[in-house]
Amino acid sequence: MFPIIICEDNKIQLEQLTTIVKNYVLFHNEDFQLALSASKPSTCLEYLSKEHPSNGIYLLDIDLNADMNGIELASKIRVSDVQAKLVFITTHDEMAPITLKYKLEALGFISKDQPIEKIRDELIENLILASARSIAVSQAKQQNFSFAISSQIYNLPLNELLFIEPSDIPHRLKIHTKTGEYEFYGKLGEVNKRYPQLFRSAKSALINVDNITQYDGPRKLISFENALTCKCSITKVKELKHRMKIER
Amino acid sequence: MQVDTKAYIFQLFTDLIFFYVFYNLIETHKISSRTQAINVLITPIILCLNVLFDFSVYGLYIIVIYLVIYRFKFVLPAINRLLFSGISLIFASLVTNALIVPLIDHTIKQGWNYILITQFIKLCILALMILFFKNRINALFEHQAFGYLVAFLQCLMILILYFYIQISHKVGIFNHFTLGTLIFIIIEFLFLSVLFVLIYLRTQQYYQDKIEKQQLENLRFYTQQLEQSQIELRKFRHDYKNMLFSAYELAHAGDLKGVEDYLSGLTNYSNRRLTGQTDRYQDIGNIQELHMKSILLNKFLSMEQLNINYHFECQIPVTKFSINPFDMVRLLSITLDNAIEAVQEGAKKDIKMLIYQGQDDLTIRLENSYSGKSESFNRLRKGGVTTKMNHSGLGLSILDDIRHKYQQVFISQNYKDSLFTIQIIIENET
């Protein structure tokens, strides 16, 4: 069950959105439920602290004519409902696409500057997408490598990960992926415990055996794409070869 | 005072080694093993010269080492490091003399014990200097504005010391007057330091003025843009009143279809009029820290001049951050410069920037199109975030410098589908 929460300061528009959602829920009531339609962000926050909805779908305006705008409200929602699906409904000139995409992981944004039929179609599309995402997330959890930098959580597909090594800054680890690199606080041993599919090829390396491009026996050097390499300790060579054979 | 000849030559030899090792330890440039070998092979020749002449041979040694390592490239920090090694050795020798000479009997010939103890004390002093000064002195040498000044002062110091030692040897007071010598050096050092501080302050002032002037220029540009959008807005308000009036008239006449057409026309009109350049500067108002605002305005101006499509977002006000504002300026200016440089090469010139003040941290995300191959991206990753040949790795060294300086700074990079992304997270101080 996905609760739907709407926050829009303009009464007429709030009414319109609520009607669209109500009509839609009427025919899909097994999946969705209209939980709240509010004109003030404070009402919305009160609801959050009282009911603690999870997996909610939130339809928000950005300019709320209140002490808080839709983006701040959304970041508060994220804290209380981690899996929240955010959809912004806003006018063209308030758009902040990168903020919405990367910082709030918004599912989508719908422009108000278009006919109501179009808004309805986009809204319904987003609702369907939201439920599909929520289901996909629970299945994909195992396939992701997740870590936190400061308060931000990153999820990288495990098959893109090449290897992890200690950073030049103490207590930090550096992740090399097919497309980039990231740093976070952690210990190789603990990471290995969480992800036993990774292989500890040396004291200072935790590798993804699937992505090895070449192993140089005499030099004990494991190569990955992008010309990245790391060491394999003598005691681990046998296990490495064994693991590589299974993969191939 | 007389010293055993073999022991004396041993002393000269170890001094040379001390010098070379000291220089190697403060050098930040990677020296290849071949160069290293050439330098070691040169040492015996220098030793012979040193035995025949006096310690002015070190001047030659410095020149030779420099030429072997850097050929004919001009690298000021390296010159400074070599000069500093020389001064350190002289300083260590003089301090050792001051410590040891009063304790020994001048009438008898000194042997190996004396030399070994001397060299040991010298080694300790040099080691302490490395331990305490290495990073500080290198930071000073890398400082572009003061490189020449420091080199000049160091040369002056060496010259004065050289002539002082020569004269005191000639007069014959060198071995008796060691404490005096030490005091002389300290006074000279203080004198040069005061000179340095004076010039340093003046230069600092000069740069401060320059920065302020630049900031003023940036703000002037910003004001111009704001005025421009203010004028647009006024024009729009004028038109829009007229339009509402017409719509009212149509409604009054009962022409509903006419009103609808009219209103959709109005929407189009307002979208056209009010977006565009007014949008670009909307979010910069949320950057309330002046240094940061100024550097951003500066870079946006150059992007505009270079016809780069840029997009900037900052939705939540940034008032302060947990790193020094000047480091923030360095950080932004190097990442933006790199992005500007990277987009020049491609047909698409897109830069997108996001600054987001969260509850626990500040995120700076910069995306730019980059048409180079991913191989060259890896070279970038390894060698530094710049492709300028004569500039190798400076960008990276600045970012690395900041990463090491602040525990709370995290930098990630990504290159995918011709899009290079760098993300910098700065945790708020707790």
XYZ file of C-alpha atoms in Angstrom:
678
model
C 0.000 0.000 0.000
C 1.363 3.373 -1.016
C -0.011 6.433 0.795
C -0.282 9.554 -1.375
C 0.324 12.957 0.186
C -0.350 16.216 -1.669
C 0.893 19.661 -0.682
C -0.081 22.667 -2.798
C -0.837 26.192 -1.565
C -3.210 27.195 -4.348
C -6.695 25.995 -3.299
C -8.001 25.536 -6.837
C -4.982 23.564 -7.938
C -5.033 21.489 -4.773
C -8.635 20.625 -5.513
C -7.774 19.634 -9.081
C -4.888 17.426 -8.022
C -6.927 15.816 -5.271
C -9.715 15.013 -7.719
C -7.316 13.451 -10.191
C -5.752 11.304 -7.493
C -9.111 10.346 -5.955
C -10.458 9.219 -9.288
C -7.369 7.224 -9.998
C -7.299 5.591 -6.548
C -10.931 4.600 -6.966
C -9.929 2.130 -9.655
C -6.593 1.078 -8.190
C -7.434 1.093 -4.523
C -5.410 -1.988 -3.817
C -2.129 -0.198 -4.422
C -2.754 3.415 -3.491
C -4.503 5.396 -0.844
C -4.984 9.158 -0.655
C -3.600 9.913 2.792
C -3.505 13.682 2.949
C -4.085 16.735 0.824
C -2.736 19.841 2.527
C -2.280 23.460 1.589
C 0.423 24.130 4.185
C 3.783 22.399 4.686
C 3.263 22.482 8.452
C 0.144 20.311 8.112
C 2.199 17.924 6.055
C 4.967 17.713 8.676
C 2.448 17.191 11.469
C 1.038 14.276 9.564
C 4.515 12.842 9.071
C 5.404 13.008 12.752
C 2.073 11.484 13.759
C 1.572 8.733 11.224
C 5.131 7.931 10.075
C 4.089 6.847 6.605
C 6.551 4.733 4.656
C 6.890 4.187 0.913
C 4.765 7.306 0.459
C 4.236 9.132 -2.800
C 4.429 12.888 -2.332
C 3.076 15.419 -4.818
C 4.569 18.788 -3.950
C 4.538 22.327 -5.245
C 7.858 24.152 -4.968
C 6.587 27.627 -4.094
C 4.317 27.027 -1.113
C 3.884 30.618 0.032
C 4.972 29.607 3.517
C 8.074 29.749 5.713
C 9.284 26.652 3.925
C 9.425 25.848 0.239
C 8.727 22.527 -1.406
C 12.410 21.617 -1.617
C 13.001 22.093 2.097
C 9.813 20.209 2.824
C 10.996 17.395 0.556
C 14.333 17.123 2.339
C 12.450 16.808 5.647
C 10.200 14.165 4.149
C 13.257 12.208 3.010
C 14.488 12.040 6.583
C 11.268 10.618 7.954
C 10.295 8.464 4.959
C 13.512 7.178 3.457
C 11.871 5.446 0.523
C 9.653 8.440 -0.277
C 8.801 8.954 -3.943
C 8.746 12.660 -4.661
C 6.943 14.229 -7.577
C 7.102 17.993 -7.989
C 4.313 19.903 -9.652
C 5.516 23.358 -10.440
C 5.705 26.187 -12.938
C 8.446 26.249 -15.499
C 10.498 29.094 -14.054
C 10.736 27.563 -10.595
C 12.330 24.447 -11.988
C 15.527 23.282 -10.400
C 16.086 20.014 -12.256
C 19.521 19.078 -10.912
C 18.582 19.775 -7.305
C 15.482 17.676 -7.643
C 17.263 14.845 -9.391
C 20.428 14.445 -7.381
C 19.698 15.895 -4.000
C 16.129 14.829 -3.480
C 16.105 11.912 -5.902
C 12.797 13.167 -7.185
C 10.899 10.667 -9.241
C 9.681 13.320 -11.628
C 8.423 16.820 -12.106
C 5.281 17.928 -13.780
C 4.991 21.352 -15.305
C 1.890 23.354 -14.403
C 2.128 25.329 -17.619
C 0.104 22.824 -19.622
C -3.528 21.726 -20.049
C -5.112 19.838 -17.150
C -5.511 16.645 -19.228
C -1.806 16.523 -19.766
C -1.109 17.112 -16.106
C -3.422 14.222 -15.269
C -1.707 11.857 -17.681
C 1.733 12.725 -16.355
C 0.565 12.421 -12.779
C -0.832 8.946 -13.331
C 2.313 7.918 -15.163
C 4.327 9.016 -12.145
C 2.121 7.097 -9.725
C 2.598 3.903 -11.711
C 6.310 4.520 -11.928
C 6.485 5.106 -8.166
C 4.909 1.789 -7.303
C 7.073 -0.022 -9.865
C 10.190 1.565 -8.375
C 9.293 0.613 -4.827
C 8.871 -2.996 -5.825
C 12.085 -2.976 -7.870
C 14.060 -1.472 -4.985
C 13.252 -4.316 -2.640
C 14.486 -6.804 -5.255
C 17.579 -4.879 -6.288
C 18.937 -4.330 -2.803
C 21.273 -7.306 -3.028
C 22.728 -6.171 -6.360
C 23.873 -2.820 -5.042
C 26.932 -1.733 -3.184
C 25.882 0.941 -0.733
C 27.953 3.284 1.391
C 27.536 6.644 3.088
C 29.474 9.871 2.686
C 28.488 12.265 5.419
C 24.684 11.919 5.547
C 24.339 10.882 1.919
C 23.818 7.302 0.921
C 25.191 6.039 -2.364
C 24.031 2.937 -4.173
C 26.280 1.655 -6.913
C 25.490 -1.399 -9.003
C 27.773 -4.140 -7.721
C 28.738 -5.194 -11.234
C 30.303 -1.765 -11.865
C 32.584 -2.034 -8.866
C 36.218 -2.859 -9.662
C 37.984 -2.831 -6.326
C 38.286 -1.078 -2.972
C 41.559 -0.013 -1.381
C 42.621 2.141 1.578
C 42.792 5.842 0.709
C 45.831 8.013 1.370
C 43.802 9.647 4.135
C 43.651 7.474 7.271
C 40.500 5.430 7.969
C 39.073 6.130 4.535
C 38.504 3.662 1.727
C 38.588 4.441 -1.964
C 36.217 2.688 -4.350
C 37.137 2.339 -7.997
C 34.229 1.665 -10.328
C 34.036 1.356 -14.081
C 33.163 5.006 -14.359
C 34.550 6.786 -11.338
C 35.961 6.835 -7.873
C 34.567 7.593 -4.426
C 35.867 7.838 -0.876
C 34.171 6.996 2.384
C 34.981 6.050 5.973
C 35.164 2.334 6.529
C 37.253 -0.783 7.034
C 37.976 -3.384 4.370
C 37.232 -6.266 6.742
C 33.807 -4.942 7.621
C 32.940 -4.230 4.006
C 34.002 -7.766 3.126
C 31.698 -9.127 5.807
C 28.747 -7.262 4.317
C 29.664 -8.260 0.769
C 31.137 -11.765 0.879
C 30.994 -11.941 -2.919
C 33.969 -9.544 -3.021
C 37.411 -11.090 -2.663
C 40.155 -9.928 -0.313
C 43.128 -10.420 -2.622
C 45.577 -8.675 -0.290
C 45.607 -6.835 2.998
C 44.996 -3.600 1.134
C 42.599 -4.708 -1.581
C 39.056 -5.974 -1.830
C 38.264 -6.845 -5.411
C 35.345 -7.763 -7.630
C 36.567 -10.923 -9.363
C 33.980 -10.552 -12.159
C 35.664 -7.431 -13.466
C 39.251 -8.670 -13.652
C 40.564 -8.244 -17.183
C 43.930 -9.884 -16.676
C 46.073 -11.510 -14.021
C 49.826 -11.182 -14.329
C 51.169 -14.246 -12.488
C 54.875 -13.417 -12.104
C 54.226 -9.878 -10.946
C 51.145 -10.829 -8.881
C 49.305 -7.948 -10.474
C 45.557 -7.957 -11.042
C 44.382 -5.656 -13.863
C 40.986 -4.126 -14.365
C 39.635 -2.007 -17.176
C 40.714 1.641 -17.255
C 44.319 0.504 -16.714
C 43.782 0.146 -12.977
C 45.762 -2.499 -11.132
C 46.140 -3.902 -7.658
C 48.267 -6.486 -5.888
C 47.501 -10.055 -5.009
C 49.316 -11.437 -1.993
C 51.150 -14.762 -2.393
C 48.893 -16.581 0.019
C 45.794 -15.608 -1.938
C 46.928 -16.530 -5.450
C 45.467 -20.005 -5.300
C 42.070 -18.827 -4.144
C 42.080 -16.057 -6.735
C 42.738 -18.514 -9.555
C 40.052 -20.805 -8.200
C 37.517 -18.002 -8.043
C 38.421 -16.776 -11.519
C 37.922 -20.271 -12.943
C 34.478 -20.512 -11.428
C 33.528 -17.170 -12.915
C 34.766 -17.989 -16.396
C 93.529 23.427 15.874
C 94.658 20.543 13.746
C 92.649 17.638 12.538
C 93.675 14.273 11.222
C 93.676 14.532 7.398
C 91.824 11.291 6.724
C 89.205 12.161 9.282
C 88.904 15.618 7.752
C 88.290 14.178 4.286
C 85.754 11.829 5.821
C 83.994 14.853 7.282
C 83.892 16.611 3.919
C 82.524 13.466 2.342
C 79.766 12.952 4.914
C 78.844 16.635 4.628
C 78.252 16.137 0.925
C 76.104 13.105 1.643
C 74.160 14.989 4.305
C 73.537 17.750 1.814
C 72.343 15.426 -0.900
C 70.129 13.338 1.379
C 68.682 16.459 2.986
C 67.822 17.853 -0.429
C 66.253 14.551 -1.464
C 64.081 14.507 1.627
C 62.635 17.974 1.106
C 62.281 17.568 -2.665
C 58.677 16.927 -3.707
C 59.471 16.235 -7.356
C 59.889 12.527 -8.143
C 63.521 11.845 -9.099
C 64.061 8.887 -11.422
C 66.628 6.271 -10.441
C 68.753 7.164 -13.476
C 69.034 10.775 -12.399
C 69.709 9.570 -8.882
C 72.602 7.448 -10.188
C 74.142 10.351 -12.135
C 74.017 12.492 -9.022
C 75.739 9.833 -6.955
C 78.467 9.432 -9.593
C 79.131 13.158 -9.573
C 79.708 13.219 -5.826
C 83.354 11.959 -5.869
C 84.345 14.717 -8.324
C 82.763 17.319 -6.096
C 84.549 15.750 -3.117
C 87.926 16.118 -4.838
C 87.188 19.723 -5.674
C 86.014 20.285 -2.126
C 89.293 18.950 -0.715
C 91.332 21.121 -3.083
C 89.330 24.285 -2.697
C 86.862 25.376 0.000
C 83.162 24.912 0.537
C 82.276 27.303 -2.303
C 82.335 24.115 -4.359
C 78.837 23.548 -3.003
C 77.687 26.310 -5.318
C 78.874 24.196 -8.231
C 77.294 21.107 -6.688
C 73.927 22.875 -6.424
C 74.110 23.950 -10.070
C 75.053 20.448 -11.233
C 72.273 18.744 -9.266
C 69.772 21.243 -10.594
C 70.847 20.723 -14.192
C 70.803 16.941 -13.875
C 67.301 16.882 -12.429
C 65.596 19.749 -14.206
C 67.773 20.232 -17.326
C 67.172 23.789 -18.501
C 63.651 24.166 -17.157
C 63.231 27.001 -14.710
C 61.756 25.682 -11.476
C 61.927 28.258 -8.744
C 60.806 26.053 -5.838
C 63.607 23.604 -6.692
C 66.212 26.379 -6.607
C 64.844 27.427 -3.257
C 64.982 23.890 -1.932
C 68.625 23.537 -3.003
C 69.565 26.865 -1.449
C 67.726 25.914 1.712
C 69.634 22.618 1.892
C 72.870 24.581 1.617
C 71.901 27.036 4.329
C 70.737 24.235 6.590
C 74.090 22.477 6.255
C 76.038 25.644 7.024
C 73.755 26.379 9.938
C 74.093 22.863 11.334
C 77.903 23.036 11.002
C 78.109 26.349 12.810
C 75.840 25.249 15.640
C 77.852 22.039 16.025
C 81.068 24.027 16.148
C 79.639 26.362 18.729
C 78.668 23.398 20.861
C 81.820 21.359 20.521
C 84.748 23.758 20.152
C 84.635 25.171 23.699
C 84.865 21.627 25.063
C 88.065 20.517 23.362
C 91.725 21.202 23.797
C 93.049 23.285 20.875
C 96.664 22.434 21.366
C 96.426 18.770 20.410
C 95.599 17.273 17.063
C 92.026 16.038 16.863
C 91.299 12.609 15.502
C 88.400 10.428 14.419
C 86.454 10.716 17.658
C 86.104 14.442 17.287
C 84.933 14.169 13.683
C 82.474 11.366 14.427
C 80.879 13.273 17.301
C 80.695 16.428 15.173
C 79.026 14.617 12.324
C 76.612 12.895 14.644
C 75.445 16.185 16.168
C 75.155 17.691 12.696
C 73.018 14.761 11.587
C 70.697 15.221 14.556
C 70.262 18.930 13.848
C 69.516 18.283 10.178
C 67.047 15.547 11.060
C 65.243 17.883 13.442
C 65.082 20.547 10.757
C 63.541 18.104 8.300
C 61.043 17.010 10.899
C 59.885 20.509 11.782
C 60.317 22.535 8.629
C 59.810 20.233 5.678
C 56.122 20.920 5.053
C 56.197 24.560 6.070
C 59.206 25.400 3.995
C 57.814 23.631 0.947
C 54.519 25.463 1.282
C 56.481 28.717 1.305
C 58.551 27.723 -1.702
C 55.490 26.716 -3.707
C 53.985 30.127 -3.065
C 54.344 31.819 -6.425
C 54.289 35.363 -5.176
C 57.221 34.904 -2.802
C 59.408 32.440 -4.699
C 61.756 35.100 -6.042
C 61.929 36.950 -2.777
C 62.782 33.840 -0.816
C 65.404 32.838 -3.386
C 66.967 36.277 -3.218
C 67.054 36.320 0.582
C 68.529 32.835 0.698
C 71.272 33.806 -1.765
C 71.988 36.872 0.337
C 72.190 34.781 3.484
C 74.573 32.312 1.855
C 76.800 35.093 0.519
C 76.996 36.854 3.877
C 77.734 33.581 5.656
C 80.348 32.677 3.062
C 82.248 35.956 3.378
C 81.921 35.963 7.141
C 83.449 32.499 7.402
C 86.192 33.335 4.902
C 87.144 36.494 6.778
C 87.051 34.900 10.201
C 89.265 32.086 8.880
C 91.740 34.616 7.473
C 91.804 36.571 10.713
C 92.115 33.299 12.536
C 89.316 33.716 15.027
C 86.968 31.140 13.571
C 87.731 28.394 16.015
C 87.829 30.624 19.093
C 84.912 32.825 18.381
C 82.247 30.191 17.736
C 79.644 31.626 20.089
C 80.099 35.012 18.447
C 79.614 33.386 15.080
C 76.384 31.858 16.230
C 75.108 35.162 17.537
C 76.126 36.787 14.266
C 74.100 34.229 12.301
C 71.090 34.622 14.513
C 71.188 38.407 14.146
C 71.563 38.094 10.413
C 68.743 35.588 10.250
C 66.479 37.882 12.251
C 67.368 40.792 10.010
C 66.493 38.849 6.887
C 63.304 37.541 8.495
C 62.164 41.058 9.291
C 62.932 42.041 5.715
C 60.925 39.084 4.494
C 57.954 39.825 6.727
C 57.906 43.452 5.587
C 57.898 42.514 1.915
C 55.457 39.688 2.622
C 52.963 42.055 4.202
C 53.274 44.514 1.360
C 52.744 41.801 -1.256
C 49.819 40.421 0.718
C 48.296 43.878 0.691
C 48.826 44.110 -3.051
C 47.025 40.829 -3.644
C 44.277 41.759 -1.228
C 43.685 44.947 -3.196
C 43.651 43.000 -6.411
C 41.088 40.545 -5.061
C 38.903 43.343 -3.800
C 39.044 45.037 -7.160
C 38.065 41.783 -8.829
C 35.190 41.336 -6.402
C 33.963 44.817 -7.117
C 34.095 44.074 -10.826
C 32.104 40.870 -10.327
C 29.490 42.607 -8.247
C 29.204 45.382 -10.822
C 28.525 42.756 -13.458
C 25.938 41.132 -11.212
C 24.197 44.433 -10.552
C 24.047 45.066 -14.275
C 22.324 41.729 -14.801
C 19.872 42.433 -12.010
C 19.045 45.828 -13.462
C 18.521 44.263 -16.841
C 16.000 41.787 -15.470
C 14.351 44.538 -13.454
C 13.787 46.464 -16.712
C 12.374 43.334 -18.361
C 10.064 42.822 -15.455
C 8.822 46.393 -15.630
C 8.110 46.087 -19.317
C 6.246 42.877 -18.626
C 4.160 44.428 -15.877
C 3.154 47.181 -18.229
C 2.137 44.778 -20.999
C 0.463 42.412 -18.623
C -1.867 45.051 -17.237
C -2.965 45.897 -20.739
C -3.525 42.256 -21.486
C -5.589 41.635 -18.381
C -7.688 44.597 -19.321
C -8.302 43.158 -22.786
C -9.196 39.778 -21.293
C -11.629 41.487 -18.975
C -13.211 43.239 -21.944
C -13.575 39.951 -23.813
C -15.145 38.267 -20.774
C -17.498 41.168 -20.397
C -18.618 40.717 -23.985
C -19.283 37.023 -23.193
C -16.695 35.681 -25.636
C -15.449 32.689 -23.581
C -13.463 31.138 -26.413
C -11.790 34.479 -26.961
C -10.831 34.693 -23.265
C -9.345 31.195 -23.302
C -7.248 31.921 -26.402
C -6.181 35.148 -24.920
C -5.078 33.606 -21.619
C -3.082 30.858 -23.294
C -1.394 33.578 -25.334
C -0.610 35.380 -22.107
C 0.959 32.247 -20.598
C 3.193 31.831 -23.628
C 4.136 35.455 -23.506
C 5.104 35.355 -19.835
C 7.105 32.171 -20.303
C 9.037 33.759 -23.130
C 9.624 37.051 -21.438
C 10.501 36.012 -17.946
C 12.720 33.024 -18.444
C 16.103 33.181 -20.075
C 18.642 35.394 -18.497
C 16.643 36.238 -15.407
C 16.745 32.551 -14.474
C 20.466 32.320 -14.526
C 20.988 34.801 -11.782
C 18.061 33.801 -9.644
C 19.937 31.256 -7.578
C 23.182 33.126 -7.123
C 21.274 35.282 -4.632
C 21.189 32.262 -2.355
C 24.961 32.227 -2.105
C 25.311 34.606 0.776
C 28.980 34.079 1.479
C 30.702 36.879 -0.417
C 33.918 35.152 -1.457
C 32.004 32.253 -2.860
C 29.520 34.479 -4.661
C 32.294 36.531 -6.153
C 34.257 33.604 -7.590
C 31.080 32.079 -9.008
C 30.077 35.351 -10.672
C 33.552 35.648 -12.071
C 33.476 32.164 -13.599
C 29.932 32.615 -14.914
C 31.047 35.775 -16.651
C 33.886 33.971 -18.379
C 31.545 31.134 -19.346
C 29.212 33.672 -20.883
C 32.073 35.186 -22.835
C 33.110 31.740 -24.070
C 29.549 30.910 -25.176
C 29.241 27.986 -22.803
C 25.722 26.851 -21.913
C 25.693 26.829 -18.183
C 23.057 26.124 -15.667
C 23.355 26.883 -11.989
C 21.187 25.859 -9.096
C 21.304 26.785 -5.469
C 17.919 26.510 -3.847
C 18.834 26.677 -0.190
C 20.834 29.652 1.074
C 24.515 29.074 1.802
C 25.688 31.404 4.526
C 28.806 29.696 5.813
C 30.802 26.508 5.472
C 33.323 24.613 7.490
C 36.416 25.361 5.400
C 38.398 28.547 5.024
C 36.728 30.877 2.445
C 39.993 31.175 0.529
C 40.243 27.414 0.236
C 36.654 27.423 -1.014
C 37.665 29.965 -3.648
C 40.637 27.808 -4.658
C 38.432 24.730 -4.796
C 35.717 26.339 -6.916
C 38.087 28.135 -9.174
C 40.139 25.040 -10.007
C 37.120 22.794 -10.591
C 35.331 25.404 -12.709
C 38.502 26.176 -14.673
C 38.927 22.487 -15.403
C 35.319 22.217 -16.523
C 35.634 25.290 -18.746
C 38.818 23.914 -20.250
C 37.278 20.484 -20.837
C 34.170 21.734 -22.643
C 36.223 23.880 -25.035
C 37.339 20.790 -26.921
C 33.914 19.389 -27.696
C 31.078 20.512 -29.925
C 28.666 20.553 -27.001
C 29.617 23.055 -24.367
C 27.478 22.296 -21.347
C 28.261 22.967 -17.725
C 25.785 22.291 -14.960
C 26.437 23.207 -11.398
C 24.581 22.454 -8.233
C 25.268 23.796 -4.792
C 23.091 22.327 -2.109
C 23.154 23.138 1.578
C 21.819 20.102 3.379
C 21.357 19.732 7.104
C 24.660 17.975 7.676
C 26.703 18.930 4.665
C 27.231 21.141 1.674
C 27.288 19.477 -1.734
C 28.928 20.950 -4.785
C 28.249 19.016 -7.939
C 29.720 20.004 -11.263
C 28.857 18.301 -14.522
C 30.502 19.054 -17.822
C 30.404 17.550 -21.260
C 33.720 16.074 -22.277
C 34.304 14.538 -25.668
C 37.685 12.972 -24.927
C 38.125 9.224 -24.737
C 37.720 7.462 -21.449
C 41.404 6.545 -21.628
C 42.352 10.145 -21.365
C 39.916 10.395 -18.503
C 41.966 7.813 -16.680
C 45.092 9.734 -17.364
C 43.264 12.680 -15.872
C 42.349 10.661 -12.848
C 45.887 9.565 -12.268
C 47.891 12.583 -13.280
C 45.663 15.336 -12.101
C 42.473 16.958 -13.182
C 44.019 18.928 -15.994
C 45.194 18.267 -19.492
C 47.472 21.244 -19.834
C 50.902 19.947 -20.647
C 52.940 22.619 -18.970
C 50.679 22.517 -15.994
C 50.615 18.876 -15.148
C 48.666 17.938 -12.085
C 48.412 21.357 -10.531
C 44.643 21.026 -10.338
C 44.868 17.711 -8.616
C 47.489 18.960 -6.243
C 45.203 21.774 -5.121
C 42.275 19.409 -4.641
C 44.510 16.904 -2.898
C 45.901 19.599 -0.718
C 42.395 20.552 0.420
C 41.384 16.920 0.854
C 44.313 16.390 3.176
C 43.876 19.650 4.988
C 40.246 19.057 5.939
C 38.889 15.844 7.398
C 35.389 16.795 6.319
C 35.977 17.092 2.571
C 35.123 14.207 0.238
C 35.702 14.313 -3.498
C 34.248 11.806 -5.952
C 34.557 11.749 -9.699
C 32.698 10.000 -12.415
C 32.896 9.812 -16.195
C 30.040 8.277 -18.103
C 28.390 8.896 -21.468
C 30.659 11.846 -22.307
C 29.734 13.511 -19.049
C 32.358 14.252 -16.445
C 31.024 14.771 -12.945
C 32.872 15.859 -9.874
C 31.103 15.910 -6.559
C 32.485 17.570 -3.477
C 30.870 17.020 -0.116
C 31.861 19.218 2.791
C 30.488 18.119 6.129
C 29.368 20.838 8.509
C 31.598 21.130 11.496
C 30.153 19.419 14.513
